[in-house]
Amino acid sequence: MIETTLILLKPDCVSKSLAGETIKRFEAANLQIVGCKMQQLSSEKLREHYAHIADKPFYPEVEGFMQSAPVIAMALRGENAIAAVRELVGPTDSSIAPAGSIRGDLGEDKMRNIVHASDSSEAAQAELKRFFNAGEVLV
């Protein structure tokens, strides 16, 4: 099934000039870029995106990190794109992610893990609407 999903190249990816390497891996897996834009995230957008952890004591550190540099929001389309992206990025914690995965090769820890990836079809739909306006993702 052809799906469209969201990824965010996080501030560590952008500030370490790893965006090209990361995008190359998605393209090599036959995932097509159908939307892409660089954004400096607001506190409001971050609180909405991370609503599930916004009340946790570590949230201010997450927000500070996510505002430390711009992110690159990308819409990727392909066969079973959500699962394909999740496989490419590896587990959230870069310190245990396997070699060959994006997080295992390029990330540092649970927060500085290079990329956010939608974890379900429902999340992808909501996150694409959060980061892209109507008409910004190719149909």
Short mmCIF file of N, CA and C in Angstrom, two decimals:
data_model
loop_
_atom_site.label_atom_id
_atom_site.label_comp_id
_atom_site.label_asym_id
_atom_site.label_seq_id
_atom_site.Cartn_x
_atom_site.Cartn_y
_atom_site.Cartn_z
N MET A 1 0.83 -1.17 0.00
CA MET A 1 0.00 0.00 0.00
C MET A 1 0.89 1.25 0.00
N ILE A 2 0.58 2.19 -0.87
CA ILE A 2 1.32 3.44 -0.93
C ILE A 2 0.85 4.34 0.21
N GLU A 3 1.80 4.84 0.99
CA GLU A 3 1.50 5.71 2.13
C GLU A 3 2.37 6.96 2.06
N THR A 4 1.91 7.99 2.76
CA THR A 4 2.71 9.20 2.95
C THR A 4 2.90 9.37 4.45
N THR A 5 4.13 9.67 4.86
CA THR A 5 4.44 9.82 6.27
C THR A 5 5.29 11.06 6.49
N LEU A 6 5.40 11.46 7.73
CA LEU A 6 6.19 12.63 8.10
C LEU A 6 7.48 12.21 8.78
N ILE A 7 8.54 12.89 8.43
CA ILE A 7 9.77 12.83 9.22
C ILE A 7 10.19 14.26 9.53
N LEU A 8 10.84 14.43 10.65
CA LEU A 8 11.47 15.70 11.00
C LEU A 8 12.96 15.43 11.15
N LEU A 9 13.77 16.12 10.38
CA LEU A 9 15.21 16.07 10.60
C LEU A 9 15.47 17.06 11.73
N LYS A 10 15.85 16.53 12.87
CA LYS A 10 15.94 17.30 14.11
C LYS A 10 17.14 18.26 14.11
N PRO A 11 17.18 19.17 15.09
CA PRO A 11 18.27 20.15 15.15
C PRO A 11 19.68 19.54 15.13
N ASP A 12 19.87 18.36 15.74
CA ASP A 12 21.21 17.75 15.71
C ASP A 12 21.58 17.34 14.29
N CYS A 13 20.62 16.87 13.53
CA CYS A 13 20.85 16.49 12.13
C CYS A 13 21.26 17.72 11.31
N VAL A 14 20.50 18.80 11.49
CA VAL A 14 20.76 20.03 10.73
C VAL A 14 22.08 20.66 11.14
N SER A 15 22.32 20.79 12.45
CA SER A 15 23.53 21.48 12.91
C SER A 15 24.81 20.69 12.64
N LYS A 16 24.71 19.38 12.51
CA LYS A 16 25.89 18.55 12.21
C LYS A 16 26.05 18.29 10.71
N SER A 17 25.25 18.96 9.89
CA SER A 17 25.29 18.80 8.43
C SER A 17 25.09 17.35 8.00
N LEU A 18 24.12 16.68 8.65
CA LEU A 18 23.82 15.28 8.32
C LEU A 18 22.52 15.14 7.52
N ALA A 19 21.92 16.25 7.13
CA ALA A 19 20.66 16.18 6.39
C ALA A 19 20.82 15.44 5.07
N GLY A 20 21.86 15.75 4.32
CA GLY A 20 22.08 15.09 3.03
C GLY A 20 22.25 13.59 3.17
N GLU A 21 23.06 13.17 4.13
CA GLU A 21 23.27 11.74 4.37
C GLU A 21 21.97 11.06 4.76
N THR A 22 21.18 11.71 5.60
CA THR A 22 19.93 11.13 6.07
C THR A 22 18.93 11.03 4.92
N ILE A 23 18.77 12.08 4.15
CA ILE A 23 17.85 12.08 3.01
C ILE A 23 18.27 11.02 1.99
N LYS A 24 19.56 10.90 1.76
CA LYS A 24 20.08 9.90 0.81
C LYS A 24 19.60 8.49 1.19
N ARG A 25 19.58 8.19 2.48
CA ARG A 25 19.15 6.86 2.93
C ARG A 25 17.67 6.63 2.64
N PHE A 26 16.85 7.65 2.83
CA PHE A 26 15.43 7.50 2.53
C PHE A 26 15.22 7.32 1.02
N GLU A 27 15.92 8.11 0.22
CA GLU A 27 15.77 7.99 -1.23
C GLU A 27 16.28 6.64 -1.74
N ALA A 28 17.34 6.12 -1.14
CA ALA A 28 17.87 4.81 -1.54
C ALA A 28 16.88 3.69 -1.25
N ALA A 29 15.97 3.94 -0.32
CA ALA A 29 14.93 2.95 0.03
C ALA A 29 13.65 3.18 -0.79
N ASN A 30 13.77 3.92 -1.88
CA ASN A 30 12.65 4.18 -2.79
C ASN A 30 11.51 4.97 -2.15
N LEU A 31 11.86 5.84 -1.22
CA LEU A 31 10.88 6.75 -0.64
C LEU A 31 11.02 8.10 -1.36
N GLN A 32 9.92 8.58 -1.87
CA GLN A 32 9.91 9.81 -2.66
C GLN A 32 9.59 11.00 -1.76
N ILE A 33 10.36 12.08 -1.91
CA ILE A 33 10.09 13.32 -1.18
C ILE A 33 8.95 14.04 -1.89
N VAL A 34 7.83 14.22 -1.19
CA VAL A 34 6.68 14.90 -1.79
C VAL A 34 6.35 16.21 -1.06
N GLY A 35 7.15 16.54 -0.06
CA GLY A 35 7.02 17.80 0.66
C GLY A 35 8.27 18.01 1.49
N CYS A 36 8.75 19.26 1.53
CA CYS A 36 9.97 19.53 2.29
C CYS A 36 10.04 21.02 2.61
N LYS A 37 10.27 21.33 3.89
CA LYS A 37 10.50 22.72 4.26
C LYS A 37 11.23 22.81 5.59
N MET A 38 12.05 23.84 5.70
CA MET A 38 12.79 24.09 6.93
C MET A 38 11.96 25.03 7.79
N GLN A 39 11.92 24.72 9.10
CA GLN A 39 11.11 25.51 10.02
C GLN A 39 11.84 25.69 11.34
N GLN A 40 11.65 26.86 11.93
CA GLN A 40 12.04 27.07 13.33
C GLN A 40 10.76 26.85 14.12
N LEU A 41 10.74 25.86 14.98
CA LEU A 41 9.50 25.47 15.64
C LEU A 41 9.15 26.37 16.83
N SER A 42 7.89 26.74 16.91
CA SER A 42 7.40 27.55 18.03
C SER A 42 7.12 26.66 19.23
N SER A 43 7.06 27.28 20.39
CA SER A 43 6.68 26.55 21.61
C SER A 43 5.30 25.93 21.47
N GLU A 44 4.39 26.65 20.83
CA GLU A 44 3.02 26.16 20.66
C GLU A 44 2.99 24.91 19.79
N LYS A 45 3.70 24.94 18.67
CA LYS A 45 3.71 23.77 17.78
C LYS A 45 4.37 22.58 18.47
N LEU A 46 5.43 22.84 19.21
CA LEU A 46 6.11 21.75 19.92
C LEU A 46 5.22 21.15 21.00
N ARG A 47 4.51 22.00 21.73
CA ARG A 47 3.63 21.50 22.79
C ARG A 47 2.52 20.64 22.17
N GLU A 48 2.03 21.02 21.01
CA GLU A 48 1.02 20.22 20.32
C GLU A 48 1.63 18.89 19.85
N HIS A 49 2.81 18.96 19.26
CA HIS A 49 3.46 17.76 18.72
C HIS A 49 3.83 16.78 19.83
N TYR A 50 4.29 17.31 20.95
CA TYR A 50 4.72 16.47 22.07
C TYR A 50 3.71 16.49 23.22
N ALA A 51 2.43 16.59 22.91
CA ALA A 51 1.39 16.65 23.94
C ALA A 51 1.46 15.47 24.90
N HIS A 52 1.89 14.33 24.40
CA HIS A 52 1.96 13.11 25.23
C HIS A 52 3.06 13.18 26.29
N ILE A 53 3.99 14.13 26.17
CA ILE A 53 5.06 14.27 27.19
C ILE A 53 5.15 15.69 27.74
N ALA A 54 4.25 16.58 27.34
CA ALA A 54 4.35 18.00 27.71
C ALA A 54 4.28 18.23 29.21
N ASP A 55 3.69 17.30 29.95
CA ASP A 55 3.60 17.47 31.41
C ASP A 55 4.73 16.77 32.16
N LYS A 56 5.66 16.18 31.45
CA LYS A 56 6.77 15.46 32.08
C LYS A 56 7.87 16.44 32.50
N PRO A 57 8.61 16.12 33.57
CA PRO A 57 9.65 17.03 34.05
C PRO A 57 10.78 17.27 33.04
N PHE A 58 10.98 16.36 32.10
CA PHE A 58 12.06 16.52 31.12
C PHE A 58 11.62 17.31 29.88
N TYR A 59 10.33 17.67 29.79
CA TYR A 59 9.84 18.35 28.59
C TYR A 59 10.58 19.65 28.27
N PRO A 60 10.87 20.52 29.25
CA PRO A 60 11.59 21.76 28.90
C PRO A 60 12.92 21.50 28.18
N GLU A 61 13.61 20.42 28.53
CA GLU A 61 14.85 20.09 27.84
C GLU A 61 14.58 19.69 26.38
N VAL A 62 13.51 18.93 26.17
CA VAL A 62 13.12 18.54 24.81
C VAL A 62 12.78 19.78 23.99
N GLU A 63 11.99 20.67 24.56
CA GLU A 63 11.60 21.89 23.84
C GLU A 63 12.83 22.74 23.52
N GLY A 64 13.72 22.90 24.49
CA GLY A 64 14.93 23.68 24.25
C GLY A 64 15.78 23.09 23.14
N PHE A 65 15.92 21.77 23.14
CA PHE A 65 16.68 21.10 22.08
C PHE A 65 16.01 21.31 20.72
N MET A 66 14.70 21.11 20.66
CA MET A 66 13.99 21.21 19.38
C MET A 66 13.95 22.64 18.84
N GLN A 67 14.25 23.63 19.70
CA GLN A 67 14.32 25.02 19.25
C GLN A 67 15.75 25.51 19.09
N SER A 68 16.72 24.63 19.29
CA SER A 68 18.13 25.04 19.24
C SER A 68 18.63 25.28 17.82
N ALA A 69 17.92 24.79 16.84
CA ALA A 69 18.24 24.99 15.42
C ALA A 69 16.96 24.66 14.65
N PRO A 70 16.89 25.05 13.39
CA PRO A 70 15.70 24.68 12.60
C PRO A 70 15.61 23.17 12.41
N VAL A 71 14.42 22.72 12.06
CA VAL A 71 14.20 21.33 11.65
C VAL A 71 13.81 21.34 10.18
N ILE A 72 13.97 20.20 9.54
CA ILE A 72 13.50 20.03 8.16
C ILE A 72 12.35 19.04 8.22
N ALA A 73 11.16 19.52 7.91
CA ALA A 73 9.98 18.66 7.84
C ALA A 73 9.89 18.10 6.43
N MET A 74 9.68 16.79 6.35
CA MET A 74 9.58 16.15 5.04
C MET A 74 8.40 15.19 5.01
N ALA A 75 7.69 15.21 3.90
CA ALA A 75 6.66 14.21 3.62
C ALA A 75 7.29 13.21 2.66
N LEU A 76 7.29 11.95 3.05
CA LEU A 76 7.86 10.87 2.24
C LEU A 76 6.74 9.93 1.82
N ARG A 77 6.77 9.52 0.56
CA ARG A 77 5.75 8.61 0.03
C ARG A 77 6.41 7.38 -0.55
N GLY A 78 5.76 6.24 -0.32
CA GLY A 78 6.24 5.00 -0.90
C GLY A 78 5.45 3.81 -0.40
N GLU A 79 5.84 2.64 -0.87
CA GLU A 79 5.19 1.40 -0.46
C GLU A 79 5.43 1.17 1.03
N ASN A 80 4.33 1.05 1.80
CA ASN A 80 4.43 0.86 3.25
C ASN A 80 5.43 1.84 3.88
N ALA A 81 5.29 3.11 3.52
CA ALA A 81 6.26 4.14 3.91
C ALA A 81 6.45 4.25 5.42
N ILE A 82 5.38 4.12 6.19
CA ILE A 82 5.51 4.30 7.64
C ILE A 82 6.43 3.23 8.23
N ALA A 83 6.17 1.97 7.91
CA ALA A 83 7.01 0.88 8.41
C ALA A 83 8.41 0.96 7.82
N ALA A 84 8.52 1.32 6.55
CA ALA A 84 9.84 1.42 5.91
C ALA A 84 10.70 2.48 6.59
N VAL A 85 10.10 3.62 6.88
CA VAL A 85 10.84 4.70 7.56
C VAL A 85 11.24 4.26 8.96
N ARG A 86 10.31 3.66 9.69
CA ARG A 86 10.62 3.21 11.06
C ARG A 86 11.77 2.21 11.06
N GLU A 87 11.80 1.33 10.07
CA GLU A 87 12.89 0.35 9.95
C GLU A 87 14.21 1.06 9.67
N LEU A 88 14.19 2.04 8.79
CA LEU A 88 15.42 2.77 8.44
C LEU A 88 15.98 3.56 9.62
N VAL A 89 15.09 4.18 10.40
CA VAL A 89 15.58 5.03 11.49
C VAL A 89 16.04 4.23 12.70
N GLY A 90 15.41 3.10 12.98
CA GLY A 90 15.78 2.30 14.15
C GLY A 90 15.08 2.79 15.40
N PRO A 91 15.38 2.16 16.55
CA PRO A 91 14.73 2.53 17.81
C PRO A 91 15.03 3.96 18.23
N THR A 92 14.14 4.52 19.04
CA THR A 92 14.27 5.91 19.51
C THR A 92 15.62 6.18 20.16
N ASP A 93 16.09 5.27 20.99
CA ASP A 93 17.36 5.46 21.71
C ASP A 93 18.52 5.09 20.80
N SER A 94 19.23 6.10 20.33
CA SER A 94 20.36 5.89 19.42
C SER A 94 21.44 5.00 20.02
N SER A 95 21.57 5.02 21.35
CA SER A 95 22.64 4.24 21.98
C SER A 95 22.41 2.74 21.87
N ILE A 96 21.16 2.33 21.59
CA ILE A 96 20.90 0.90 21.40
C ILE A 96 20.44 0.56 19.98
N ALA A 97 20.36 1.58 19.13
CA ALA A 97 19.94 1.35 17.74
C ALA A 97 21.04 0.59 17.00
N PRO A 98 20.66 -0.35 16.15
CA PRO A 98 21.66 -1.16 15.46
C PRO A 98 22.47 -0.37 14.43
N ALA A 99 23.69 -0.81 14.23
CA ALA A 99 24.52 -0.26 13.16
C ALA A 99 23.77 -0.47 11.85
N GLY A 100 23.88 0.51 10.97
CA GLY A 100 23.17 0.45 9.71
C GLY A 100 21.87 1.24 9.74
N SER A 101 21.32 1.47 10.94
CA SER A 101 20.13 2.33 11.05
C SER A 101 20.60 3.78 11.13
N ILE A 102 19.72 4.69 10.77
CA ILE A 102 20.07 6.12 10.82
C ILE A 102 20.45 6.53 12.23
N ARG A 103 19.63 6.16 13.20
CA ARG A 103 19.93 6.55 14.59
C ARG A 103 21.16 5.83 15.12
N GLY A 104 21.33 4.57 14.76
CA GLY A 104 22.50 3.82 15.22
C GLY A 104 23.80 4.37 14.68
N ASP A 105 23.77 4.84 13.43
CA ASP A 105 24.99 5.36 12.79
C ASP A 105 25.25 6.82 13.10
N LEU A 106 24.19 7.61 13.27
CA LEU A 106 24.37 9.07 13.33
C LEU A 106 23.91 9.73 14.63
N GLY A 107 23.06 9.06 15.40
CA GLY A 107 22.49 9.66 16.60
C GLY A 107 23.36 9.47 17.83
N GLU A 108 22.95 10.12 18.92
CA GLU A 108 23.69 10.06 20.19
C GLU A 108 22.91 9.38 21.31
N ASP A 109 21.64 9.74 21.48
CA ASP A 109 20.86 9.26 22.62
C ASP A 109 19.38 9.31 22.26
N LYS A 110 18.51 9.28 23.27
CA LYS A 110 17.06 9.27 23.02
C LYS A 110 16.55 10.57 22.42
N MET A 111 17.16 11.69 22.78
CA MET A 111 16.69 12.98 22.28
C MET A 111 17.45 13.40 21.03
N ARG A 112 18.75 13.31 21.08
CA ARG A 112 19.59 13.67 19.93
C ARG A 112 19.74 12.44 19.04
N ASN A 113 18.63 12.13 18.36
CA ASN A 113 18.57 10.90 17.58
C ASN A 113 18.28 11.15 16.10
N ILE A 114 18.61 12.33 15.63
CA ILE A 114 18.63 12.72 14.23
C ILE A 114 17.25 12.97 13.61
N VAL A 115 16.30 12.09 13.87
CA VAL A 115 15.04 12.16 13.12
C VAL A 115 13.84 11.75 13.97
N HIS A 116 12.73 12.44 13.74
CA HIS A 116 11.43 11.99 14.25
C HIS A 116 10.72 11.33 13.09
N ALA A 117 10.03 10.22 13.35
CA ALA A 117 9.25 9.54 12.32
C ALA A 117 7.88 9.18 12.88
N SER A 118 6.85 9.44 12.10
CA SER A 118 5.49 9.07 12.51
C SER A 118 5.44 7.57 12.78
N ASP A 119 4.69 7.17 13.82
CA ASP A 119 4.67 5.76 14.19
C ASP A 119 3.41 5.00 13.77
N SER A 120 2.46 5.69 13.14
CA SER A 120 1.24 5.04 12.68
C SER A 120 0.60 5.88 11.59
N SER A 121 -0.37 5.30 10.91
CA SER A 121 -1.09 6.02 9.87
C SER A 121 -1.81 7.23 10.45
N GLU A 122 -2.42 7.05 11.62
CA GLU A 122 -3.15 8.14 12.26
C GLU A 122 -2.20 9.27 12.65
N ALA A 123 -1.06 8.90 13.23
CA ALA A 123 -0.06 9.91 13.61
C ALA A 123 0.47 10.63 12.38
N ALA A 124 0.73 9.89 11.31
CA ALA A 124 1.26 10.50 10.08
C ALA A 124 0.28 11.54 9.55
N GLN A 125 -1.01 11.20 9.50
CA GLN A 125 -2.01 12.15 9.00
C GLN A 125 -2.05 13.41 9.85
N ALA A 126 -2.06 13.25 11.16
CA ALA A 126 -2.11 14.41 12.06
C ALA A 126 -0.84 15.24 11.96
N GLU A 127 0.31 14.57 11.91
CA GLU A 127 1.59 15.28 11.88
C GLU A 127 1.81 15.98 10.55
N LEU A 128 1.39 15.38 9.45
CA LEU A 128 1.51 16.05 8.15
C LEU A 128 0.70 17.34 8.16
N LYS A 129 -0.49 17.31 8.73
CA LYS A 129 -1.33 18.52 8.82
C LYS A 129 -0.70 19.56 9.75
N ARG A 130 0.01 19.10 10.77
CA ARG A 130 0.64 20.01 11.73
C ARG A 130 1.80 20.77 11.09
N PHE A 131 2.56 20.11 10.23
CA PHE A 131 3.79 20.71 9.71
C PHE A 131 3.69 21.22 8.27
N PHE A 132 2.62 20.85 7.57
CA PHE A 132 2.44 21.31 6.19
C PHE A 132 1.05 21.92 6.03
N ASN A 133 0.99 23.01 5.28
CA ASN A 133 -0.28 23.63 4.94
C ASN A 133 -0.87 22.93 3.72
N ALA A 134 -2.16 23.14 3.48
CA ALA A 134 -2.82 22.57 2.31
C ALA A 134 -2.06 22.98 1.05
N GLY A 135 -1.82 22.03 0.18
CA GLY A 135 -1.13 22.29 -1.08
C GLY A 135 0.38 22.19 -1.03
N GLU A 136 0.96 22.00 0.15
CA GLU A 136 2.42 21.93 0.26
C GLU A 136 2.97 20.51 0.08
N VAL A 137 2.10 19.51 0.08
CA VAL A 137 2.52 18.13 -0.15
C VAL A 137 1.94 17.70 -1.49
N LEU A 138 2.80 17.20 -2.38
CA LEU A 138 2.34 16.77 -3.69
C LEU A 138 1.41 15.57 -3.56
N VAL A 139 0.37 15.59 -4.35
CA VAL A 139 -0.61 14.49 -4.31
C VAL A 139 -0.20 13.42 -5.29
#
